[in-house]
């Protein structure tokens, strides 16, 4: 009986088997030639199209891979493996597009992948990461959260980053702790956890976390820089400086290290060195607003007002909280053009002290033949109506009258070209209500001796850990001020309100530090009270600006690393001719400052 004929293997199958063998053995060039040969013979061979797509993925040719895999699915819509491979190809394509700066195209590729598999963890994570990089933190958080159906340390790390960018620091802390629980070797998550703790003001734990990241990887530059920043906030400037200099030894042009070192040097009082550091950083990154703003603060501290005011304009881009507080963006901003016959709206942008200090420049703007309208904090509105050159003051939140141009109050020095020599204008430039002043005069007539007002605490900006630490450094504990209260021949009055005023009773000082603050509704009341004092003694807070603007003698008790507006090593202030500075000789040394004040009071 004749045997059955052996099955005939076609040339196509033989070549395809050989191509697959080459492919599996890693001989990708040989496999590619055979696959393409087969594709030329039959462009609608679904198996060949699929294998070409897989091969192109292996070669990193993701555009070609997508082409072949889409063709496969067109021929065989139920081809599950082709869809899975296409998701891989689209993710790879998106990664290359992102690297090339083709952000829109990268997002489109990822969204195509997501349409094939809405719950694919890799695609969700990649899309979340892309949203994070482009500033869409809320969308990023949603994608990254959904990606955690396949939980991983890196997934929780990216989720934590998205939450960090939105200011959700507690949630970020939780996500990043979870990332480290799942993958203790994920040092990036450890660094990001340090940031989350830093932003919440948990400085000691943030410092420890950055130190742990560095222990695992001493070359982790971002961790070292952020450790230095944490140490600076804690007042440990020498350690912070050492870490930053270590970074710069290895990376002399590290913009972030130069910027942070400049800030440390300024805090230490080495303003010229800070200027060199920050100037170099600006050369390397002229468009980074945060660096230019830090440079501005150093230039202003050194009295270089021409350059300083110009660079100070970068504050809107440098600081998120300021950027969100920019008012009237829909209206035309004054850029220095003629104001003749125009109505110019000046608006308060920051704290009470800033408004009190900078309202002086309204008069010079009015001399340009503009009608000046001021939008002020409600607590200042009545008092600022006394400022020369001001036609109208509107409390923030009230309806504004028509105006042609607007300008933030603290931009006036730049636009007006103000230098130090221009500050010796009319003092006082604010005045208290005469009727209320006389009423307080009658009430204070029974107090004997000199009448001195005290302000020992600045407002606390608790939402920002760095500013909160500065607020603590500029404030003096009441028990350190207390010895002043027992100097013979002086009656002392509190100029504090709120929590600080409540300290008086708790300290048992109600008989020696008299407090009428509960009767003051706004700054016009405080001004009328101050007009009946012989002297104001206070820390760097709005009260010092108010007394200076009223032309009253004021002694400023200034911290060692004082604010730029008080300049360096000056016993006076060009802003306020009646102001005298008593500055800490070293950081935290209020004792010597109080002793000097006591001595001066004894001889006056």
Coordinates of C-alpha atoms in Angstrom, one line a residue:
X1 CA 0.0 0.0 0.0
X2 CA 1.4 3.4 -1.0
X3 CA 2.3 5.8 1.9
X4 CA 0.6 9.1 2.1
X5 CA 2.4 12.0 0.6
X6 CA 4.2 14.4 3.1
X7 CA 2.4 17.7 3.6
X8 CA 4.0 20.4 1.4
X9 CA 5.4 23.4 3.3
X10 CA 4.9 26.6 1.3
X11 CA 7.8 29.0 0.7
X12 CA 5.8 31.6 2.7
X13 CA 5.6 29.3 5.8
X14 CA 9.2 28.2 5.5
X15 CA 10.5 31.8 5.3
X16 CA 8.2 32.9 8.1
X17 CA 9.4 30.1 10.4
X18 CA 13.0 31.1 9.6
X19 CA 12.2 34.8 10.3
X20 CA 10.7 33.9 13.6
X21 CA 13.7 31.8 14.5
X22 CA 16.0 34.8 13.7
X23 CA 13.7 37.1 15.7
X24 CA 13.7 34.9 18.8
X25 CA 17.5 34.4 18.6
X26 CA 18.0 38.2 18.5
X27 CA 19.1 38.4 14.9
X28 CA 16.8 41.3 14.3
X29 CA 18.3 42.5 11.0
X30 CA 17.9 39.1 9.4
X31 CA 14.4 38.8 10.8
X32 CA 13.5 42.2 9.4
X33 CA 14.7 41.4 5.9
X34 CA 12.6 38.2 5.8
X35 CA 9.5 39.8 7.3
X36 CA 9.7 42.7 4.8
X37 CA 10.1 40.2 1.9
X38 CA 7.0 38.4 3.0
X39 CA 5.1 41.7 3.4
X40 CA 6.0 42.7 -0.2
X41 CA 4.6 39.4 -1.4
X42 CA 1.4 39.9 0.5
X43 CA 0.6 43.2 2.1
X44 CA -2.5 41.8 3.7
X45 CA -0.9 38.9 5.6
X46 CA -2.1 39.6 9.1
X47 CA 0.5 37.4 10.8
X48 CA 3.4 39.0 9.0
X49 CA 2.0 42.5 9.8
X50 CA 1.7 41.6 13.5
X51 CA 5.3 40.2 13.6
X52 CA 6.6 43.3 11.8
X53 CA 4.9 45.4 14.5
X54 CA 6.5 43.4 17.3
X55 CA 9.9 43.5 15.6
X56 CA 9.7 47.3 15.2
X57 CA 8.9 47.6 18.9
X58 CA 12.0 45.6 19.7
X59 CA 14.0 47.9 17.4
X60 CA 12.5 51.1 19.0
X61 CA 10.9 52.0 15.7
X62 CA 7.5 52.8 17.3
X63 CA 6.0 54.9 14.5
X64 CA 6.5 51.9 12.1
X65 CA 5.3 49.5 14.8
X66 CA 2.0 51.5 15.1
X67 CA 1.6 51.4 11.4
X68 CA 1.9 47.6 11.1
X69 CA -0.2 46.9 14.2
X70 CA -3.0 49.2 13.2
X71 CA -3.0 47.3 9.8
X72 CA -3.2 44.0 11.6
X73 CA -6.2 45.1 13.6
X74 CA -7.9 46.4 10.5
X75 CA -7.6 42.9 9.0
X76 CA -8.3 41.1 12.3
X77 CA -10.3 43.2 14.7
X78 CA -10.4 40.5 17.3
X79 CA -6.5 40.1 17.4
X80 CA -6.0 40.6 21.1
X81 CA -2.2 40.3 21.0
X82 CA -2.0 43.0 18.3
X83 CA -4.0 45.4 20.5
X84 CA -1.7 44.6 23.5
X85 CA 1.4 45.2 21.4
X86 CA -0.1 48.4 19.9
X87 CA -0.5 49.8 23.5
X88 CA 3.2 49.1 24.0
X89 CA 4.1 50.8 20.7
X90 CA 2.0 53.9 21.4
X91 CA 3.6 54.2 24.9
X92 CA 7.0 54.0 23.3
X93 CA 6.0 56.5 20.6
X94 CA 4.8 58.9 23.3
X95 CA 8.1 58.6 25.2
X96 CA 10.1 59.5 22.1
X97 CA 7.8 62.3 21.2
X98 CA 8.0 63.8 24.8
X99 CA 11.8 63.6 24.6
X100 CA 11.7 65.5 21.3
X101 CA 9.5 68.2 22.9
X102 CA 6.4 67.1 20.9
X103 CA 4.2 67.2 24.0
X104 CA 0.9 67.5 22.1
X105 CA 1.7 64.5 19.9
X106 CA 2.8 62.5 23.0
X107 CA -0.5 63.2 24.7
X108 CA -2.3 62.1 21.6
X109 CA -0.4 58.8 21.4
X110 CA -1.2 58.0 25.0
X111 CA -4.8 58.8 24.6
X112 CA -5.0 56.4 21.6
X113 CA -3.4 53.8 23.9
X114 CA -6.0 54.6 26.6
X115 CA -8.8 54.2 24.1
X116 CA -7.7 50.6 23.5
X117 CA -7.4 49.8 27.2
X118 CA -8.8 52.4 29.5
X119 CA -7.4 50.7 32.6
X120 CA -3.9 50.0 31.4
X121 CA -1.7 51.0 34.3
X122 CA 1.4 51.9 32.2
X123 CA -0.6 54.2 30.0
X124 CA -2.4 55.8 32.9
X125 CA 0.9 56.3 34.7
X126 CA 2.6 57.8 31.6
X127 CA -0.3 60.1 30.8
X128 CA -0.3 61.2 34.5
X129 CA 3.4 61.9 34.4
X130 CA 3.0 63.9 31.2
X131 CA 0.2 65.9 32.7
X132 CA 2.4 66.6 35.7
X133 CA 5.3 67.8 33.6
X134 CA 3.0 70.2 31.7
X135 CA 1.5 71.7 34.9
X136 CA -1.9 69.9 34.9
X137 CA -1.5 68.5 38.3
X138 CA -5.1 67.8 39.0
X139 CA -5.6 65.8 35.8
X140 CA -2.3 64.0 36.6
X141 CA -3.5 63.0 40.0
X142 CA -6.6 61.4 38.5
X143 CA -4.7 59.4 36.0
X144 CA -2.0 58.3 38.5
X145 CA -4.6 57.3 41.1
X146 CA -6.4 55.2 38.5
X147 CA -3.1 53.6 37.5
X148 CA -2.8 52.1 41.0
X149 CA -5.2 49.3 40.2
X150 CA -1.8 47.6 39.6
X151 CA -0.2 49.1 42.7
X152 CA 3.6 49.8 42.5
X153 CA 6.0 51.9 44.4
X154 CA 6.8 54.0 41.3
X155 CA 3.1 54.6 40.8
X156 CA 2.6 55.9 44.3
X157 CA 5.7 58.1 43.8
X158 CA 4.2 59.7 40.7
X159 CA 0.9 60.2 42.5
X160 CA 2.7 61.9 45.4
X161 CA 4.4 64.2 42.9
X162 CA 1.1 65.2 41.4
X163 CA -0.3 65.9 44.9
X164 CA 2.8 67.9 45.8
X165 CA 2.2 70.2 42.7
X166 CA -1.3 70.9 43.9
X167 CA -0.3 71.7 47.4
X168 CA -1.9 68.5 48.8
X169 CA 1.0 68.0 51.1
X170 CA -0.6 65.6 53.6
X171 CA -2.0 63.4 50.8
X172 CA 1.4 63.5 49.1
X173 CA 3.1 62.4 52.3
X174 CA 0.7 59.4 52.5
X175 CA 1.3 58.4 48.9
X176 CA 5.1 58.7 49.2
X177 CA 5.2 56.7 52.4
X178 CA 3.2 54.0 50.6
X179 CA 5.7 54.1 47.7
X180 CA 8.5 53.5 50.1
X181 CA 6.6 50.8 52.0
X182 CA 6.2 48.9 48.6
X183 CA 9.7 49.7 47.4
X184 CA 12.2 50.8 50.1
X185 CA 14.9 51.2 47.5
X186 CA 13.0 53.9 45.6
X187 CA 15.2 56.8 46.7
X188 CA 13.3 59.2 44.4
X189 CA 10.2 58.7 46.6
X190 CA 12.3 59.3 49.7
X191 CA 13.5 62.6 48.3
X192 CA 10.0 63.6 47.3
X193 CA 8.8 62.7 50.8
X194 CA 11.4 65.1 52.2
X195 CA 9.8 67.8 50.0
X196 CA 6.3 67.0 51.3
X197 CA 7.5 67.2 54.9
X198 CA 9.4 70.5 54.2
X199 CA 6.3 72.1 52.7
X200 CA 4.3 71.2 55.8
X201 CA 6.9 72.8 58.1
X202 CA 8.0 69.4 59.5
X203 CA 11.6 70.6 59.2
X204 CA 13.3 68.1 61.5
X205 CA 11.8 65.1 59.8
X206 CA 12.3 66.6 56.3
X207 CA 16.0 67.1 57.2
X208 CA 16.3 63.5 58.4
X209 CA 14.6 62.2 55.2
X210 CA 16.9 64.1 52.9
X211 CA 19.9 62.7 54.9
X212 CA 18.6 59.2 54.5
X213 CA 18.3 59.8 50.7
X214 CA 21.9 61.0 50.7
X215 CA 23.1 58.1 52.8
X216 CA 21.8 55.7 50.1
X217 CA 23.2 57.9 47.2
X218 CA 25.8 60.6 48.2
X219 CA 25.6 61.9 44.6
X220 CA 21.9 62.6 44.7
X221 CA 22.2 66.3 43.9
X222 CA 18.6 67.3 44.4
X223 CA 18.5 65.7 47.9
X224 CA 21.7 67.6 48.9
X225 CA 20.3 70.9 47.7
X226 CA 17.0 70.4 49.4
X227 CA 18.8 69.3 52.6
X228 CA 20.7 72.6 52.4
X229 CA 17.5 74.5 51.9
X230 CA 16.0 72.9 55.0
X231 CA 19.1 73.6 57.1
X232 CA 18.9 77.3 55.9
X233 CA 15.3 77.6 57.1
X234 CA 16.4 76.0 60.4
X235 CA 19.0 78.7 60.7
X236 CA 21.9 76.3 60.3
X237 CA 23.6 78.4 57.6
X238 CA 27.1 77.0 57.9
X239 CA 25.9 73.4 57.3
X240 CA 23.7 74.6 54.4
X241 CA 26.6 76.4 52.8
X242 CA 28.9 73.4 53.1
X243 CA 26.4 71.2 51.3
X244 CA 25.9 73.7 48.5
X245 CA 29.6 74.2 48.0
X246 CA 30.0 70.5 47.8
X247 CA 27.5 70.4 44.9
X248 CA 29.3 73.2 43.2
X249 CA 32.6 71.5 43.5
X250 CA 31.2 68.8 41.2
X251 CA 28.8 70.9 39.2
X252 CA 30.2 74.5 39.1
X253 CA 27.3 75.6 36.9
X254 CA 24.5 74.1 39.0
X255 CA 21.8 76.8 38.7
X256 CA 19.8 75.5 41.7
X257 CA 22.9 75.3 43.9
X258 CA 24.0 78.8 42.9
X259 CA 20.6 80.2 43.6
X260 CA 20.3 78.5 47.0
X261 CA 23.9 79.4 48.0
X262 CA 23.2 83.0 47.1
X263 CA 20.2 83.0 49.5
X264 CA 22.3 81.4 52.3
X265 CA 25.0 84.0 51.8
X266 CA 22.5 86.8 51.9
X267 CA 21.1 85.4 55.2
X268 CA 24.6 85.4 56.6
X269 CA 25.1 89.0 55.7
X270 CA 27.6 88.3 52.9
X271 CA 25.6 90.3 50.4
X272 CA 28.4 90.9 47.9
X273 CA 29.2 87.1 47.7
X274 CA 25.5 86.5 47.3
X275 CA 25.4 89.0 44.5
X276 CA 28.2 87.1 42.7
X277 CA 26.4 83.7 43.1
X278 CA 23.0 85.0 42.0
X279 CA 24.5 87.0 39.1
X280 CA 26.1 83.9 37.8
X281 CA 22.9 81.9 38.2
X282 CA 21.0 84.6 36.2
X283 CA 23.6 84.4 33.4
X284 CA 23.1 80.7 33.2
X285 CA 19.3 80.9 33.4
X286 CA 18.1 84.4 32.4
X287 CA 14.5 83.3 32.2
X288 CA 14.2 81.7 35.6
X289 CA 12.1 84.3 37.6
X290 CA 12.9 82.9 41.0
X291 CA 16.6 83.5 40.6
X292 CA 16.0 87.0 39.2
X293 CA 13.8 87.8 42.2
X294 CA 16.4 86.6 44.7
X295 CA 18.9 88.7 42.8
X296 CA 16.6 91.7 43.1
X297 CA 16.3 91.3 46.9
X298 CA 20.1 91.2 47.2
X299 CA 20.5 94.3 44.9
X300 CA 17.9 96.2 47.0
X301 CA 19.6 95.2 50.2
X302 CA 22.8 96.7 48.8
X303 CA 21.0 99.9 47.8
X304 CA 21.3 99.2 44.0
X305 CA 17.7 100.4 43.4
X306 CA 17.9 100.9 39.7
X307 CA 18.7 97.2 39.0
X308 CA 16.9 96.0 42.0
X309 CA 13.5 97.5 41.2
X310 CA 13.7 96.2 37.6
X311 CA 14.4 92.7 38.7
X312 CA 11.8 92.9 41.5
X313 CA 9.2 92.8 38.7
X314 CA 10.0 89.1 38.3
X315 CA 8.1 88.5 41.6
X316 CA 4.9 87.7 39.8
X317 CA 6.4 84.7 38.0
X318 CA 8.7 83.7 40.8
X319 CA 6.2 83.2 43.5
X320 CA 3.0 81.1 43.1
X321 CA 1.2 82.8 45.9
X322 CA 1.9 86.2 44.4
X323 CA 1.0 85.1 40.9
X324 CA -2.4 84.0 42.1
X325 CA -2.9 87.3 43.9
X326 CA -2.3 89.4 40.8
X327 CA -5.3 91.7 40.4
X328 CA -7.1 93.1 37.4
X329 CA -5.3 91.1 34.7
X330 CA -8.1 91.9 32.3
X331 CA -7.2 95.6 32.4
X332 CA -4.4 97.5 30.8
X333 CA -1.3 97.7 33.0
X334 CA 0.7 100.9 33.2
X335 CA 4.2 100.3 31.7
X336 CA 5.6 103.8 32.1
X337 CA 3.8 105.6 29.2
X338 CA 2.3 109.1 29.6
X339 CA -0.4 109.4 32.3
X340 CA -1.6 112.9 31.4
X341 CA -5.4 113.0 31.7
X342 CA -5.5 109.3 32.7
X343 CA -7.1 107.6 35.7
X344 CA -4.5 105.2 37.3
X345 CA -5.6 102.5 39.7
X346 CA -2.9 101.6 42.2
X347 CA -3.7 98.4 44.1
X348 CA -2.3 96.9 47.3
X349 CA -0.6 93.6 46.6
X350 CA 0.8 92.2 49.7
X351 CA 1.0 93.0 53.5
X352 CA -0.1 96.1 55.4
X353 CA 3.5 97.2 55.8
X354 CA 4.1 97.1 52.1
X355 CA 1.1 99.3 51.5
X356 CA 2.1 101.8 54.2
X357 CA 5.6 102.0 52.8
X358 CA 4.8 102.3 49.1
X359 CA 1.8 104.6 49.2
X360 CA 4.3 107.5 49.4
X361 CA 4.9 107.0 45.6
X362 CA 1.3 107.8 44.7
X363 CA 2.2 111.5 45.0
X364 CA 4.9 111.2 42.3
X365 CA 2.6 109.3 40.0
X366 CA 0.0 112.1 40.5
X367 CA 2.6 114.6 39.4
X368 CA 2.5 113.0 36.0
X369 CA -1.0 114.5 35.8
X370 CA -2.9 111.4 36.5
X371 CA -5.9 110.9 38.7
X372 CA -4.9 108.4 41.3
X373 CA -7.3 105.8 42.6
X374 CA -6.2 103.4 45.3
X375 CA -7.6 99.9 46.0
X376 CA -6.4 99.1 49.5
X377 CA -7.0 96.5 52.2
X378 CA -10.2 97.4 54.1
X379 CA -8.1 97.9 57.3
X380 CA -6.0 100.6 55.6
X381 CA -8.6 102.3 53.3
X382 CA -9.5 105.2 55.6
X383 CA -5.9 106.0 56.6
X384 CA -4.6 106.0 53.0
X385 CA -7.1 108.6 52.0
X386 CA -4.7 111.1 53.7
X387 CA -1.9 110.2 51.4
X388 CA -0.9 113.1 49.1
X389 CA -1.8 112.8 45.4
X390 CA -4.6 110.2 46.1
X391 CA -8.0 111.2 44.7
X392 CA -10.0 108.2 45.8
X393 CA -9.5 105.1 47.9
X394 CA -11.7 102.0 47.5
X395 CA -11.6 99.1 50.0
X396 CA -10.8 95.8 48.3
X397 CA -14.0 94.0 47.6
X398 CA -16.0 97.2 46.9
X399 CA -17.0 98.3 43.4
X400 CA -14.2 100.2 41.5
X401 CA -14.8 103.4 39.6
X402 CA -13.8 103.5 35.9
X403 CA -10.0 103.7 35.3
X404 CA -7.7 103.7 32.3
X405 CA -4.6 101.8 33.6
X406 CA -3.7 99.9 36.7
X407 CA -0.4 99.3 38.6
X408 CA 0.6 97.2 41.6
X409 CA 1.7 99.6 44.4
X410 CA 5.2 98.0 44.7
X411 CA 5.9 98.4 41.0
X412 CA 5.8 102.2 41.3
X413 CA 9.5 102.6 42.2
X414 CA 10.6 100.8 39.1
X415 CA 8.3 102.7 36.8
X416 CA 9.1 106.0 38.4
X417 CA 12.9 105.3 38.5
X418 CA 13.2 105.7 42.2
X419 CA 16.7 105.7 43.8
X420 CA 17.8 106.2 47.4
X421 CA 18.3 109.9 46.8
X422 CA 14.6 110.2 45.8
X423 CA 13.3 108.9 49.1
X424 CA 13.9 112.1 51.1
X425 CA 10.4 113.4 50.3
X426 CA 7.7 114.8 52.5
X427 CA 7.5 113.2 55.9
X428 CA 4.9 112.6 57.2
X429 CA 3.0 111.5 54.2
X430 CA 0.1 110.0 56.2
X431 CA -1.9 111.8 58.9
X432 CA -4.3 110.7 61.6
X433 CA -7.9 112.0 62.0
X434 CA -7.5 115.1 64.3
X435 CA -10.7 114.4 66.2
X436 CA -9.8 110.9 67.1
X437 CA -6.3 112.0 67.9
X438 CA -7.6 114.6 70.4
X439 CA -9.9 112.0 71.9
X440 CA -7.0 109.8 72.7
X441 CA -5.0 112.7 73.9
X442 CA -7.6 113.3 76.6
X443 CA -7.7 109.6 77.6
X444 CA -3.9 109.3 77.8
X445 CA -3.4 112.5 79.7
X446 CA -3.5 110.7 83.1
X447 CA -0.5 108.5 82.2
X448 CA 2.7 110.0 83.5
X449 CA 6.2 110.4 81.9
X450 CA 7.1 109.5 78.4
X451 CA 4.5 107.5 76.5
X452 CA 6.1 104.7 74.4
X453 CA 4.3 102.1 72.2
X454 CA 5.6 98.6 71.9
X455 CA 5.2 96.0 69.1
X456 CA 7.1 92.8 69.6
X457 CA 5.5 90.3 67.2
X458 CA 5.0 90.3 63.5
X459 CA 2.1 88.5 61.8
X460 CA 2.7 84.7 61.3
X461 CA 2.4 83.4 57.8
X462 CA 1.9 79.8 58.9
X463 CA 0.9 78.5 55.5
X464 CA 4.5 79.0 54.3
X465 CA 7.1 77.2 56.5
X466 CA 10.0 79.4 55.3
X467 CA 8.1 82.7 55.9
X468 CA 6.8 81.3 59.2
X469 CA 10.4 80.8 60.4
X470 CA 11.3 84.4 59.3
X471 CA 8.2 85.7 61.2
X472 CA 9.5 83.8 64.3
X473 CA 13.0 85.3 63.8
X474 CA 11.7 88.9 63.6
X475 CA 9.5 88.5 66.7
X476 CA 10.7 88.9 70.3
X477 CA 9.3 86.8 73.2
X478 CA 7.3 89.1 75.5
X479 CA 9.4 88.0 78.5
X480 CA 12.5 89.5 76.8
X481 CA 10.7 92.8 76.3
X482 CA 9.4 92.8 79.9
X483 CA 12.5 94.5 81.6
X484 CA 11.7 97.6 79.6
X485 CA 8.4 98.0 81.3
X486 CA 10.0 98.7 84.7
X487 CA 12.0 101.7 83.7
X488 CA 11.0 104.7 85.8
X489 CA 9.3 107.6 84.2
X490 CA 7.8 105.8 81.2
X491 CA 4.3 104.5 80.5
X492 CA 4.3 101.7 78.0
X493 CA 1.4 100.8 75.6
X494 CA 0.9 97.8 73.5
X495 CA 0.5 98.3 69.8
X496 CA -0.3 94.6 69.2
X497 CA -3.7 93.1 68.3
X498 CA -5.1 89.6 68.3
X499 CA -3.1 86.7 69.8
X500 CA -0.1 88.8 70.7
X501 CA -2.2 91.3 72.8
X502 CA -3.6 88.3 74.7
X503 CA -0.1 87.5 75.9
X504 CA -0.1 90.5 78.1
X505 CA -2.7 89.1 80.6
X506 CA -1.2 85.7 80.5
X507 CA 2.2 87.2 81.5
X508 CA 0.7 89.2 84.3
X509 CA 1.7 92.5 82.8
X510 CA -1.6 94.3 82.5
X511 CA -0.6 96.9 85.1
X512 CA 2.7 97.8 83.3
X513 CA 1.8 97.3 79.6
X514 CA -1.4 99.1 78.9
X515 CA -3.6 97.8 76.1
X516 CA -6.3 99.7 74.3
X517 CA -6.2 97.6 71.1
X518 CA -9.7 96.2 71.5
X519 CA -11.0 99.7 70.7
X520 CA -9.1 100.0 67.4
X521 CA -11.2 99.0 64.3
X522 CA -8.6 99.8 61.7
X523 CA -5.2 101.5 61.1
X524 CA -6.8 104.9 61.3
X525 CA -7.6 104.3 64.9
X526 CA -4.0 103.0 65.5
X527 CA -2.6 106.1 63.8
X528 CA -4.6 108.4 66.1
X529 CA -3.3 106.5 69.1
X530 CA 0.3 106.6 67.9
X531 CA 0.1 110.4 67.4
X532 CA -0.1 110.7 71.2
X533 CA 3.0 108.7 71.9
X534 CA 6.5 110.1 72.3
X535 CA 8.2 107.0 70.7
X536 CA 7.3 103.7 69.1
X537 CA 9.6 100.7 69.7
X538 CA 8.9 97.7 67.6
X539 CA 10.1 94.8 65.4
X540 CA 9.9 94.7 61.6
X541 CA 6.1 94.9 61.3
X542 CA 3.4 97.2 59.9
X543 CA 3.5 99.3 63.1
X544 CA 7.1 100.5 62.4
X545 CA 6.0 101.6 58.9
X546 CA 2.9 103.3 60.3
X547 CA 4.9 105.3 62.8
X548 CA 7.5 106.2 60.2
X549 CA 4.9 107.3 57.7
X550 CA 3.3 109.5 60.5
X551 CA 6.7 111.1 61.2
X552 CA 6.8 109.8 64.7
X553 CA 10.1 108.6 66.3
X554 CA 10.4 104.9 65.9
X555 CA 13.1 102.5 67.1
X556 CA 13.2 99.4 64.9
X557 CA 14.4 96.2 66.6
X558 CA 15.8 94.3 63.7
X559 CA 16.9 90.7 63.3
X560 CA 20.5 89.9 62.2
X561 CA 19.4 88.9 58.6
X562 CA 17.1 91.9 58.2
X563 CA 14.7 92.5 55.3
X564 CA 16.1 94.2 52.1
X565 CA 14.2 97.4 52.8
X566 CA 16.4 98.2 55.9
X567 CA 19.6 97.9 53.9
X568 CA 22.9 96.8 55.4
X569 CA 24.7 98.1 58.4
X570 CA 22.7 101.3 58.7
X571 CA 21.5 102.8 62.0
X572 CA 18.8 104.8 60.1
X573 CA 16.5 104.4 57.1
X574 CA 16.3 106.5 53.9
X575 CA 12.6 105.7 53.9
X576 CA 11.8 107.1 57.3
X577 CA 14.0 109.9 58.7
X578 CA 12.6 109.4 62.2
X579 CA 13.6 105.8 62.3
X580 CA 16.6 104.4 64.2
X581 CA 17.7 100.7 63.9
X582 CA 18.8 98.4 66.7
X583 CA 20.1 95.3 65.0
X584 CA 21.0 91.9 66.4
X585 CA 24.8 91.4 66.4
X586 CA 24.2 87.7 65.8
X587 CA 21.2 85.5 64.9
X588 CA 18.7 85.2 67.7
X589 CA 20.5 87.6 70.0
X590 CA 17.7 89.8 71.3
X591 CA 19.2 90.1 74.7
X592 CA 21.9 92.5 73.6
X593 CA 19.3 94.5 71.6
X594 CA 17.1 95.0 74.6
X595 CA 20.0 96.0 76.8
X596 CA 21.0 98.6 74.2
X597 CA 17.5 100.0 74.1
X598 CA 17.3 100.1 77.9
X599 CA 20.6 102.0 78.0
X600 CA 19.3 104.5 75.4
X601 CA 16.1 105.0 77.2
X602 CA 18.0 105.7 80.4
X603 CA 20.0 108.5 78.9
X604 CA 17.1 110.2 76.9

